[in-house]
mmCIF file of N, CA, C and O in Angstrom:
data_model
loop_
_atom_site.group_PDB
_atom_site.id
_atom_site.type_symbol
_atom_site.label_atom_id
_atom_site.label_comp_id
_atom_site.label_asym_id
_atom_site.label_seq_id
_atom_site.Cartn_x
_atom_site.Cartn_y
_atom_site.Cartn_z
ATOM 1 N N UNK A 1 96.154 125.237 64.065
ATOM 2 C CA UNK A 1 96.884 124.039 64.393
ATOM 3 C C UNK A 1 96.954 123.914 65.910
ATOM 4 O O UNK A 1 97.217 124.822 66.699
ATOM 5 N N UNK A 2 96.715 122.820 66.151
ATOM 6 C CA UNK A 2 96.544 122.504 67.873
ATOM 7 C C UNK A 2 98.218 122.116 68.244
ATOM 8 O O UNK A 2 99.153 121.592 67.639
ATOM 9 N N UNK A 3 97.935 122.829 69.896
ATOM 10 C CA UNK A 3 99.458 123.039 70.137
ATOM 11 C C UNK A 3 100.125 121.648 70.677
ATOM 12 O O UNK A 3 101.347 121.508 70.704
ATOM 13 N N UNK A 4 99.324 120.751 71.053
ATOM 14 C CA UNK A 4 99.585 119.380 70.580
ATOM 15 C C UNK A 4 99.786 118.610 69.681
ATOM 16 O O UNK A 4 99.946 117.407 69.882
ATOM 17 N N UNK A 5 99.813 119.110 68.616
ATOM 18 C CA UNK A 5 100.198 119.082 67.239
ATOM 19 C C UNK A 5 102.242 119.239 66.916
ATOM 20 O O UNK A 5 103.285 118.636 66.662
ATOM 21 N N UNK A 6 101.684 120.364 67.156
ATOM 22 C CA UNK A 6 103.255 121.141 67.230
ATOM 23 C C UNK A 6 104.045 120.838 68.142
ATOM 24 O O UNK A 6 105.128 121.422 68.162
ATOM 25 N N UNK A 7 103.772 119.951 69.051
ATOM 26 C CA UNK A 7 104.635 119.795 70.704
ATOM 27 C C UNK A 7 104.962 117.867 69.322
ATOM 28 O O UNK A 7 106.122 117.675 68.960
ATOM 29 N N UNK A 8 104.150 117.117 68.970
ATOM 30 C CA UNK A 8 104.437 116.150 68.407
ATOM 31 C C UNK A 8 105.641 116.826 67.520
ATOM 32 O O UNK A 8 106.767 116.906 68.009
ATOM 33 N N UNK A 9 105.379 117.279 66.278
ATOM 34 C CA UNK A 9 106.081 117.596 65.689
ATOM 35 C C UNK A 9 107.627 117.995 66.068
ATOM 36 O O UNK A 9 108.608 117.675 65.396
ATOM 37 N N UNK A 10 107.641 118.594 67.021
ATOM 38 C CA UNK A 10 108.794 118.940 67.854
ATOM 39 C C UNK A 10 110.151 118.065 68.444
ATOM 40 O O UNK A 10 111.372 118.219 68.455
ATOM 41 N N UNK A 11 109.139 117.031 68.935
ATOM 42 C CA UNK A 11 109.275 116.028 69.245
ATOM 43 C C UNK A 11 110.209 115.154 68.383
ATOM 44 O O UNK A 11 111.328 114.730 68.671
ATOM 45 N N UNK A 12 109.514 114.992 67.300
ATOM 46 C CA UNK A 12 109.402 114.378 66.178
ATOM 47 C C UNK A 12 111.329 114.987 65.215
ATOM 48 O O UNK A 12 112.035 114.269 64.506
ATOM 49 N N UNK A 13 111.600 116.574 65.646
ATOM 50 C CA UNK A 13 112.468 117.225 65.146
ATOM 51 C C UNK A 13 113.718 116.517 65.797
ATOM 52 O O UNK A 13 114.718 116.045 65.254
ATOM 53 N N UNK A 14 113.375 116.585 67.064
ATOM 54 C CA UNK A 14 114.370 115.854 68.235
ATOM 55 C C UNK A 14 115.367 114.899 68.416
ATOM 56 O O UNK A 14 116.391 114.857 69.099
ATOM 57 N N UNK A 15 114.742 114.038 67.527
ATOM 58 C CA UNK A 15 114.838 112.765 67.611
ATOM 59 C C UNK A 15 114.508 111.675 66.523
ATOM 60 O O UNK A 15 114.548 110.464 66.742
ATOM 61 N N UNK A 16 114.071 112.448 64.938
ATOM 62 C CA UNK A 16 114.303 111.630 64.296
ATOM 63 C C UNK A 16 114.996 111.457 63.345
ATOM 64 O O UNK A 16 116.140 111.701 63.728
ATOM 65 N N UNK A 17 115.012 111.139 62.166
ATOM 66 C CA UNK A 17 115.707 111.044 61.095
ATOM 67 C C UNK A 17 115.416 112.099 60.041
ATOM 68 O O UNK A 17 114.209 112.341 60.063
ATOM 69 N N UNK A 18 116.013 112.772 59.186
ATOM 70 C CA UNK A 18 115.694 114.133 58.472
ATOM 71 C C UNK A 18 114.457 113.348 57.608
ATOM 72 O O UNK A 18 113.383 113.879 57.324
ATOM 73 N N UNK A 19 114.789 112.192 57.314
ATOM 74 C CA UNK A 19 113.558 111.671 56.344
ATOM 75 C C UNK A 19 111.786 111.663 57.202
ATOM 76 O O UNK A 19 110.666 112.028 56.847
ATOM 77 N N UNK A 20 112.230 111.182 58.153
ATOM 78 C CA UNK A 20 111.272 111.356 59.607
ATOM 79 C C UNK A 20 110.695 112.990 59.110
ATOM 80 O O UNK A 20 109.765 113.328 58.377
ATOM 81 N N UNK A 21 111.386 113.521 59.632
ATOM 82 C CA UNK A 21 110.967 114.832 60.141
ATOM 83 C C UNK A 21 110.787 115.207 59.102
ATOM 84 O O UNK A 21 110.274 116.288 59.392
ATOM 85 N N UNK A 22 110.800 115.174 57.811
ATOM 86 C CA UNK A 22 110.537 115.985 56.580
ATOM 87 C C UNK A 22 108.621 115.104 56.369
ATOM 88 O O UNK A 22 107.515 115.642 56.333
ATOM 89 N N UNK A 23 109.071 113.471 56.267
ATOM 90 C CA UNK A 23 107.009 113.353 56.104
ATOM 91 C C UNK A 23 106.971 114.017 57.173
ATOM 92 O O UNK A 23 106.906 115.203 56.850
ATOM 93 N N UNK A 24 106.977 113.883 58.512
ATOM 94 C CA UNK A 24 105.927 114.689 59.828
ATOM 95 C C UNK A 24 105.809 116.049 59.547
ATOM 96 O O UNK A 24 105.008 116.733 60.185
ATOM 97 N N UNK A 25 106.475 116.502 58.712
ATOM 98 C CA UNK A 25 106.141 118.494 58.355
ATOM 99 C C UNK A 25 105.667 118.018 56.901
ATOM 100 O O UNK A 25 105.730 119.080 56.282
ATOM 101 N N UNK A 26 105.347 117.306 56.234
ATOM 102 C CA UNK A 26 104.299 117.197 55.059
ATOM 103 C C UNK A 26 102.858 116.924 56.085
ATOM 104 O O UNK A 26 101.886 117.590 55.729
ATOM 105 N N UNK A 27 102.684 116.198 57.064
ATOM 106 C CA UNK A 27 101.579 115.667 57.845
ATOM 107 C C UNK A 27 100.928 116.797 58.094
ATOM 108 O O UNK A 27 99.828 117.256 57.785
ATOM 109 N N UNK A 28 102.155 117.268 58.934
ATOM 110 C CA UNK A 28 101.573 118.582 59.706
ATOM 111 C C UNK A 28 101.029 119.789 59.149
ATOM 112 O O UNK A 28 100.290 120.556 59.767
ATOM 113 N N UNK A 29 101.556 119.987 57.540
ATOM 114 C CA UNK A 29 100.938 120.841 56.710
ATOM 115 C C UNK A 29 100.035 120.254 56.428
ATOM 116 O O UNK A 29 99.118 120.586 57.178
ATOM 117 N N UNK A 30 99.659 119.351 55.574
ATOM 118 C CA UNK A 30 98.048 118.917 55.456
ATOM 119 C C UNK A 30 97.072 118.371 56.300
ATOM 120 O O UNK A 30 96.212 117.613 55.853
ATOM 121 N N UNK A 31 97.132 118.701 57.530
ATOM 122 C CA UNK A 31 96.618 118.470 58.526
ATOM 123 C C UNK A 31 96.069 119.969 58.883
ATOM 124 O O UNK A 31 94.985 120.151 59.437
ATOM 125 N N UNK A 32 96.649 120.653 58.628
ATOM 126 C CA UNK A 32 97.063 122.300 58.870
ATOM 127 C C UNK A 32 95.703 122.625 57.647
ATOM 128 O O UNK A 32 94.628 123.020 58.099
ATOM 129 N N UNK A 33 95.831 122.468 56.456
ATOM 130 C CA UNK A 33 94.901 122.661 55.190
ATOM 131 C C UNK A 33 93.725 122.125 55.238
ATOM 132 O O UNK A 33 92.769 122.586 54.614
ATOM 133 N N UNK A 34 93.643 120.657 56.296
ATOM 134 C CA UNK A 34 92.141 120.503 56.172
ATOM 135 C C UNK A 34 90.962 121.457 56.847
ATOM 136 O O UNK A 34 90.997 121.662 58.061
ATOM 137 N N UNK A 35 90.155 121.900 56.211
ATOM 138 C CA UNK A 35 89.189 122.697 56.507
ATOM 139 C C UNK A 35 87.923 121.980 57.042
ATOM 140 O O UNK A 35 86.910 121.854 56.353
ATOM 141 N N UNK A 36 88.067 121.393 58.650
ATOM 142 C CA UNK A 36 86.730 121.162 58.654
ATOM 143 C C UNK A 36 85.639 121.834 58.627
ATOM 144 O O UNK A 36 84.841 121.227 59.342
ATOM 145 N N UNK A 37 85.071 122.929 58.114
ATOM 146 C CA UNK A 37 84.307 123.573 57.753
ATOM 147 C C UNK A 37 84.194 124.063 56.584
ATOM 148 O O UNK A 37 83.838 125.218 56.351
ATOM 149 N N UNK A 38 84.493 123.207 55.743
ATOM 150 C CA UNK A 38 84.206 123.461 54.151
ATOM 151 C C UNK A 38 82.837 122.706 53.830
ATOM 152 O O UNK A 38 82.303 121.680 54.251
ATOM 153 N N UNK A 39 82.587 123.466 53.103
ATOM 154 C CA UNK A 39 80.987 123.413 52.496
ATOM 155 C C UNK A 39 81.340 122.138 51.001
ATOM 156 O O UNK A 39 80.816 121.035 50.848
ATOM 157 N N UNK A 40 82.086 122.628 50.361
ATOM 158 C CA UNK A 40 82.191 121.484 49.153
ATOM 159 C C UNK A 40 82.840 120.259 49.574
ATOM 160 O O UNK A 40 83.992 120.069 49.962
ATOM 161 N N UNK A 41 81.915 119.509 49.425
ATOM 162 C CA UNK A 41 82.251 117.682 49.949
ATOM 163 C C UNK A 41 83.363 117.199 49.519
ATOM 164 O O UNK A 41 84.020 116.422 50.211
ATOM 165 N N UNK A 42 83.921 117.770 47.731
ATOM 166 C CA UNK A 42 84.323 117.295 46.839
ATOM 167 C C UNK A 42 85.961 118.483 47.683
ATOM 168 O O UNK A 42 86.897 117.751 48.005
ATOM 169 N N UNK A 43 86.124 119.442 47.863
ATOM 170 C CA UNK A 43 87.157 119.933 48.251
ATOM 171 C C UNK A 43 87.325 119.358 49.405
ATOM 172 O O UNK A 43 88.520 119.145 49.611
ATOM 173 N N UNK A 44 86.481 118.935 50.446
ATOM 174 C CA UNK A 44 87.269 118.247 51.750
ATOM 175 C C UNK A 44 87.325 116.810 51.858
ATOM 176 O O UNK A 44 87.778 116.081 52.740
ATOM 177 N N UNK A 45 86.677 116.537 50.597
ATOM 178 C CA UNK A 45 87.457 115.137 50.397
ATOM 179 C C UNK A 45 89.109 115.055 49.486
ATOM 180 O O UNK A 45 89.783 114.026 49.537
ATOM 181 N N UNK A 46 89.451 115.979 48.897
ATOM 182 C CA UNK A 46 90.360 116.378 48.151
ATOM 183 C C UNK A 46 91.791 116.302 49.492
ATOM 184 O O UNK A 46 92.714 115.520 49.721
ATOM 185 N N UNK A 47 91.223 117.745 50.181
ATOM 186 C CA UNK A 47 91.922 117.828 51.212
ATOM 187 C C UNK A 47 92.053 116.408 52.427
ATOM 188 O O UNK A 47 93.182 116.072 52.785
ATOM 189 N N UNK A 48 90.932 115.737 52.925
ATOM 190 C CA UNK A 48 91.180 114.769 53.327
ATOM 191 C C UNK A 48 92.050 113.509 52.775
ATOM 192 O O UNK A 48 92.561 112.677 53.525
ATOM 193 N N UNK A 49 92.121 113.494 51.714
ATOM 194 C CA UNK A 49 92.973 112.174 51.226
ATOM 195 C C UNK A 49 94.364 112.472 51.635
ATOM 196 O O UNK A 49 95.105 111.607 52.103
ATOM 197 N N UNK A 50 94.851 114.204 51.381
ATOM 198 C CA UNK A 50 95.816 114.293 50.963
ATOM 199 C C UNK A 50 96.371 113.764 52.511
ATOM 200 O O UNK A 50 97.070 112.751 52.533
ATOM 201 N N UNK A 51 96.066 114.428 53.728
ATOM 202 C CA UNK A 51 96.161 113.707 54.920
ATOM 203 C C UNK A 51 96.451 112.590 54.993
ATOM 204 O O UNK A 51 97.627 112.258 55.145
ATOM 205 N N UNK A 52 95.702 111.924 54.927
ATOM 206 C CA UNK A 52 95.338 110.114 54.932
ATOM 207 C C UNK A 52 97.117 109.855 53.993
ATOM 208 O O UNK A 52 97.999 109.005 54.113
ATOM 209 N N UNK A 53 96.976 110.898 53.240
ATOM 210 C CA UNK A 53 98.510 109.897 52.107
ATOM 211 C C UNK A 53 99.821 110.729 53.078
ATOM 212 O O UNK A 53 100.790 110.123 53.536
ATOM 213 N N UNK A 54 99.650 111.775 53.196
ATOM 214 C CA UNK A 54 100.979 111.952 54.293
ATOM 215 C C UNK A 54 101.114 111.086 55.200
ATOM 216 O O UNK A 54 102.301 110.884 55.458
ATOM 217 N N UNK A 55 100.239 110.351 55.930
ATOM 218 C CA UNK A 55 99.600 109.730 57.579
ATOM 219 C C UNK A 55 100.829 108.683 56.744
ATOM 220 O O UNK A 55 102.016 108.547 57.042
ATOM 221 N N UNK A 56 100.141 108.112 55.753
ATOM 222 C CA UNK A 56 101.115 106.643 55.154
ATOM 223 C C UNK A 56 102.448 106.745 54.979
ATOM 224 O O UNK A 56 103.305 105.933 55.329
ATOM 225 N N UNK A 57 102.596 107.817 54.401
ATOM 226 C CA UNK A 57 104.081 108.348 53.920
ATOM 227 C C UNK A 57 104.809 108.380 55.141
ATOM 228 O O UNK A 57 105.976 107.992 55.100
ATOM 229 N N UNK A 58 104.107 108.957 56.735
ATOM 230 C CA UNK A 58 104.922 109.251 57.589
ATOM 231 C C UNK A 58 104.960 107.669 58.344
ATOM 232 O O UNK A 58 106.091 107.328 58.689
ATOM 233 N N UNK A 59 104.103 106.908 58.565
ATOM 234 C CA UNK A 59 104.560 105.887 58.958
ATOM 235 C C UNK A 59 104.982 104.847 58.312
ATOM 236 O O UNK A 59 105.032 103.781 58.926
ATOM 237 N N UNK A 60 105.380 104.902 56.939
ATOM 238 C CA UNK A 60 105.820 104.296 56.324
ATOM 239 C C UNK A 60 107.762 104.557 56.591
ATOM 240 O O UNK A 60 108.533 103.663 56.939
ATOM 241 N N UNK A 61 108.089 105.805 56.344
ATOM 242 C CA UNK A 61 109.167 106.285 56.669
ATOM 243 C C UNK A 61 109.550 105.978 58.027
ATOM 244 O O UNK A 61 110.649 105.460 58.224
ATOM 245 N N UNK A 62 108.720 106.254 59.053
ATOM 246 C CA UNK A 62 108.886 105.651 60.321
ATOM 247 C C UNK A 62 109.556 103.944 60.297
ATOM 248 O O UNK A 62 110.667 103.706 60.770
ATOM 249 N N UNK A 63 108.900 103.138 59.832
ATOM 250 C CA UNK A 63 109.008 102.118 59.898
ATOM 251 C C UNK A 63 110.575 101.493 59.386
ATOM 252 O O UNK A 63 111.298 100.613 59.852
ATOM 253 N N UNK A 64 110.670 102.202 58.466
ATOM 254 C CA UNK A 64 112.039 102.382 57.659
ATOM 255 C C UNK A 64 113.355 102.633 58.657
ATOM 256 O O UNK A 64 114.440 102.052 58.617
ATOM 257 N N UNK A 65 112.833 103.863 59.716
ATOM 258 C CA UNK A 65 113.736 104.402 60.176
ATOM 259 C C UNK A 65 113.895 103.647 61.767
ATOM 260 O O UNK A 65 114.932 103.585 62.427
ATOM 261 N N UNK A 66 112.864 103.237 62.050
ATOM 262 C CA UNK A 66 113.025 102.777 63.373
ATOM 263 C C UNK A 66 113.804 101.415 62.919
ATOM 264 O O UNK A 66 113.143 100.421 63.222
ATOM 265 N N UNK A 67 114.524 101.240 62.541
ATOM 266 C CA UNK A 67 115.748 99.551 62.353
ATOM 267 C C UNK A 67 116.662 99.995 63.199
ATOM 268 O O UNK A 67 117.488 100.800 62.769
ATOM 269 N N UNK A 68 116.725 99.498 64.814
ATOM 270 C CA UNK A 68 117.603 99.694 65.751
ATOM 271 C C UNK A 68 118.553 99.144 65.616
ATOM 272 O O UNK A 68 119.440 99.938 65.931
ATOM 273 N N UNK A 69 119.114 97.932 65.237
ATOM 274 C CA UNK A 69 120.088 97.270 65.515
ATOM 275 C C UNK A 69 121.160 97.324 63.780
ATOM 276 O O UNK A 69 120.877 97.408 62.585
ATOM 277 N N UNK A 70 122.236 97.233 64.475
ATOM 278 C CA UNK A 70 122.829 97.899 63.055
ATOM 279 C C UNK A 70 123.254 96.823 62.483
ATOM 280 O O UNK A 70 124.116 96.219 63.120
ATOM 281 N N UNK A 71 122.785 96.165 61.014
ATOM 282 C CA UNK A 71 122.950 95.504 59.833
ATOM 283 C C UNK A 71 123.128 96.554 58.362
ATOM 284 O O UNK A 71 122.886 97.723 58.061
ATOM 285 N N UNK A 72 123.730 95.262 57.675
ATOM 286 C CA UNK A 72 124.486 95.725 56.696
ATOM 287 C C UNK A 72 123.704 96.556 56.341
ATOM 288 O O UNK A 72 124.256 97.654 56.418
ATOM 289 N N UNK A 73 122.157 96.681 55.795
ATOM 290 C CA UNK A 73 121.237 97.336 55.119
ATOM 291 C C UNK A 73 121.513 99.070 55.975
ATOM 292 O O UNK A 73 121.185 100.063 55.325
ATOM 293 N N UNK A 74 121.878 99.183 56.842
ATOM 294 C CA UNK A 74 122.052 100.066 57.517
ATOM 295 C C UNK A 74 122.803 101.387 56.678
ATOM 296 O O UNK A 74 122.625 102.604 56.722
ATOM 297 N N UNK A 75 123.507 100.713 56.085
ATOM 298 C CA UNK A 75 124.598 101.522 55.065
ATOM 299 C C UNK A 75 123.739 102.224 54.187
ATOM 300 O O UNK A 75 123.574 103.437 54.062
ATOM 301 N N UNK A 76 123.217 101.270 53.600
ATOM 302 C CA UNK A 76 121.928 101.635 52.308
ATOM 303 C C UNK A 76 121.358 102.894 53.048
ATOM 304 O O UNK A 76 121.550 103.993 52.528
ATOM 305 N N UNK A 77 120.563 102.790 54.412
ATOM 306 C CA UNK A 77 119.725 103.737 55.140
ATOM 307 C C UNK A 77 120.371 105.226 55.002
ATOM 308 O O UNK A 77 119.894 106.284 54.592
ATOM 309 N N UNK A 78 121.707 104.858 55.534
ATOM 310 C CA UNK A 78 122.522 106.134 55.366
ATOM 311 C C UNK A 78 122.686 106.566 53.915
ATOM 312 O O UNK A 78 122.750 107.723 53.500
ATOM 313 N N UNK A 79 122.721 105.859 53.479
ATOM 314 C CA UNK A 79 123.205 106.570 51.744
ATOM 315 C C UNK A 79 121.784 107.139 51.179
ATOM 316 O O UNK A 79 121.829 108.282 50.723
ATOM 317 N N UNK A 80 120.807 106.617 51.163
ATOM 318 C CA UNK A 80 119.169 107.024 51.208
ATOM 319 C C UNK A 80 119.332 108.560 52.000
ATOM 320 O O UNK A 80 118.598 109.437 51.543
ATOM 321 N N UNK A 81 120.123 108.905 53.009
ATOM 322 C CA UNK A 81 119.561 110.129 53.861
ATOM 323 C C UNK A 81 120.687 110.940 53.377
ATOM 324 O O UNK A 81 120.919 112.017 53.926
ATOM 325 N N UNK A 82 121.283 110.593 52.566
ATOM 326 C CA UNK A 82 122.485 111.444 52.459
ATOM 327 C C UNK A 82 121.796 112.168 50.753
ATOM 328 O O UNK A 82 121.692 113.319 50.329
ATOM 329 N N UNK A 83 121.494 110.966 50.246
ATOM 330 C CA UNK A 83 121.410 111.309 48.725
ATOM 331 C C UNK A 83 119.774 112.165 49.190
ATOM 332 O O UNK A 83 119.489 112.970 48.303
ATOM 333 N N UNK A 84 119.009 112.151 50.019
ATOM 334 C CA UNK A 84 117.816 112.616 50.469
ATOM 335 C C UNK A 84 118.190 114.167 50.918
ATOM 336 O O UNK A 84 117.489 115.064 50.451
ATOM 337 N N UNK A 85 119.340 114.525 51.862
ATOM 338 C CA UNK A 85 119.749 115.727 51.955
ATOM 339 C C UNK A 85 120.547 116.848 50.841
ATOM 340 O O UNK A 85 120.876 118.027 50.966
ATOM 341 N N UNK A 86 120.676 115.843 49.698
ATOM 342 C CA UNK A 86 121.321 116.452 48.818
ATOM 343 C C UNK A 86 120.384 117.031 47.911
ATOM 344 O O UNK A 86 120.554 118.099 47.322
ATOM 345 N N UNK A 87 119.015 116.007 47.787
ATOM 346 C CA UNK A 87 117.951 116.648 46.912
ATOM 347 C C UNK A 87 117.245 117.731 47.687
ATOM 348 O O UNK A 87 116.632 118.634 47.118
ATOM 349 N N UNK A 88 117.334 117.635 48.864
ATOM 350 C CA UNK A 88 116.768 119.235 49.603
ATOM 351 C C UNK A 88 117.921 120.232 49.458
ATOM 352 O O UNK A 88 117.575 121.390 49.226
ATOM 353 N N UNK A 89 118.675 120.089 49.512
ATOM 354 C CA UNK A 89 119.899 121.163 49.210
ATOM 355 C C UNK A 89 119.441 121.703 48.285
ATOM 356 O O UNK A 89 119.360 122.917 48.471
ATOM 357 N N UNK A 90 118.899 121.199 46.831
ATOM 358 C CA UNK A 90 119.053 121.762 45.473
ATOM 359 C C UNK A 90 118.092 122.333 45.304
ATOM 360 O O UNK A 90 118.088 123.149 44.382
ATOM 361 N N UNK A 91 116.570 122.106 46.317
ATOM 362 C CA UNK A 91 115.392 122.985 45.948
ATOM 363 C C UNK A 91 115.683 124.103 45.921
ATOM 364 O O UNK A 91 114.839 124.953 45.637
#
């Protein structure tokens, strides 16, 4: 894993939202798993998607989370990160 990788990620711990920072450490693990030097097409295309679907997941969540200005929906956001910290509690 490139240490520009991990300086993002870090970053990323800093300053965002637990929902944030939980896709960017799904990213960063399958980013971590792709093998560019795999011989079977069919395994690093396997591994490549899974990338490509974290990439979405994390800027999808991003998008979610970056709502600066505070409206009612805001509440919802919080109750989403609350009921979100409760299902990591229980793993």
């Amino acid at each position: 894993m490139s240490s520009e990788l991990l300086a993002a990620l870090n970053a990323v711990r800093l300053c965002g939202t637990v929902t944030v920072i939980d896709a960017a450490e799904e990213l960063v693990t399958a980013a971590g798993d792709l093998n560019l030097g795999e011989r079977s097409a069919a395994r690093f295309d396997v591994q490549a998607r899974a990338v490509v679907a974290a990439q979405k997941k994390f800027l999808e969540v991003c998008r979610e989370g970056l709502a600066y200005s505070t409206r009612w929906y805001q509440v919802i956001r919080h109750w989403k990160e609350r009921r979100f910290l409760k299902r990591q509690a229980a793993r």
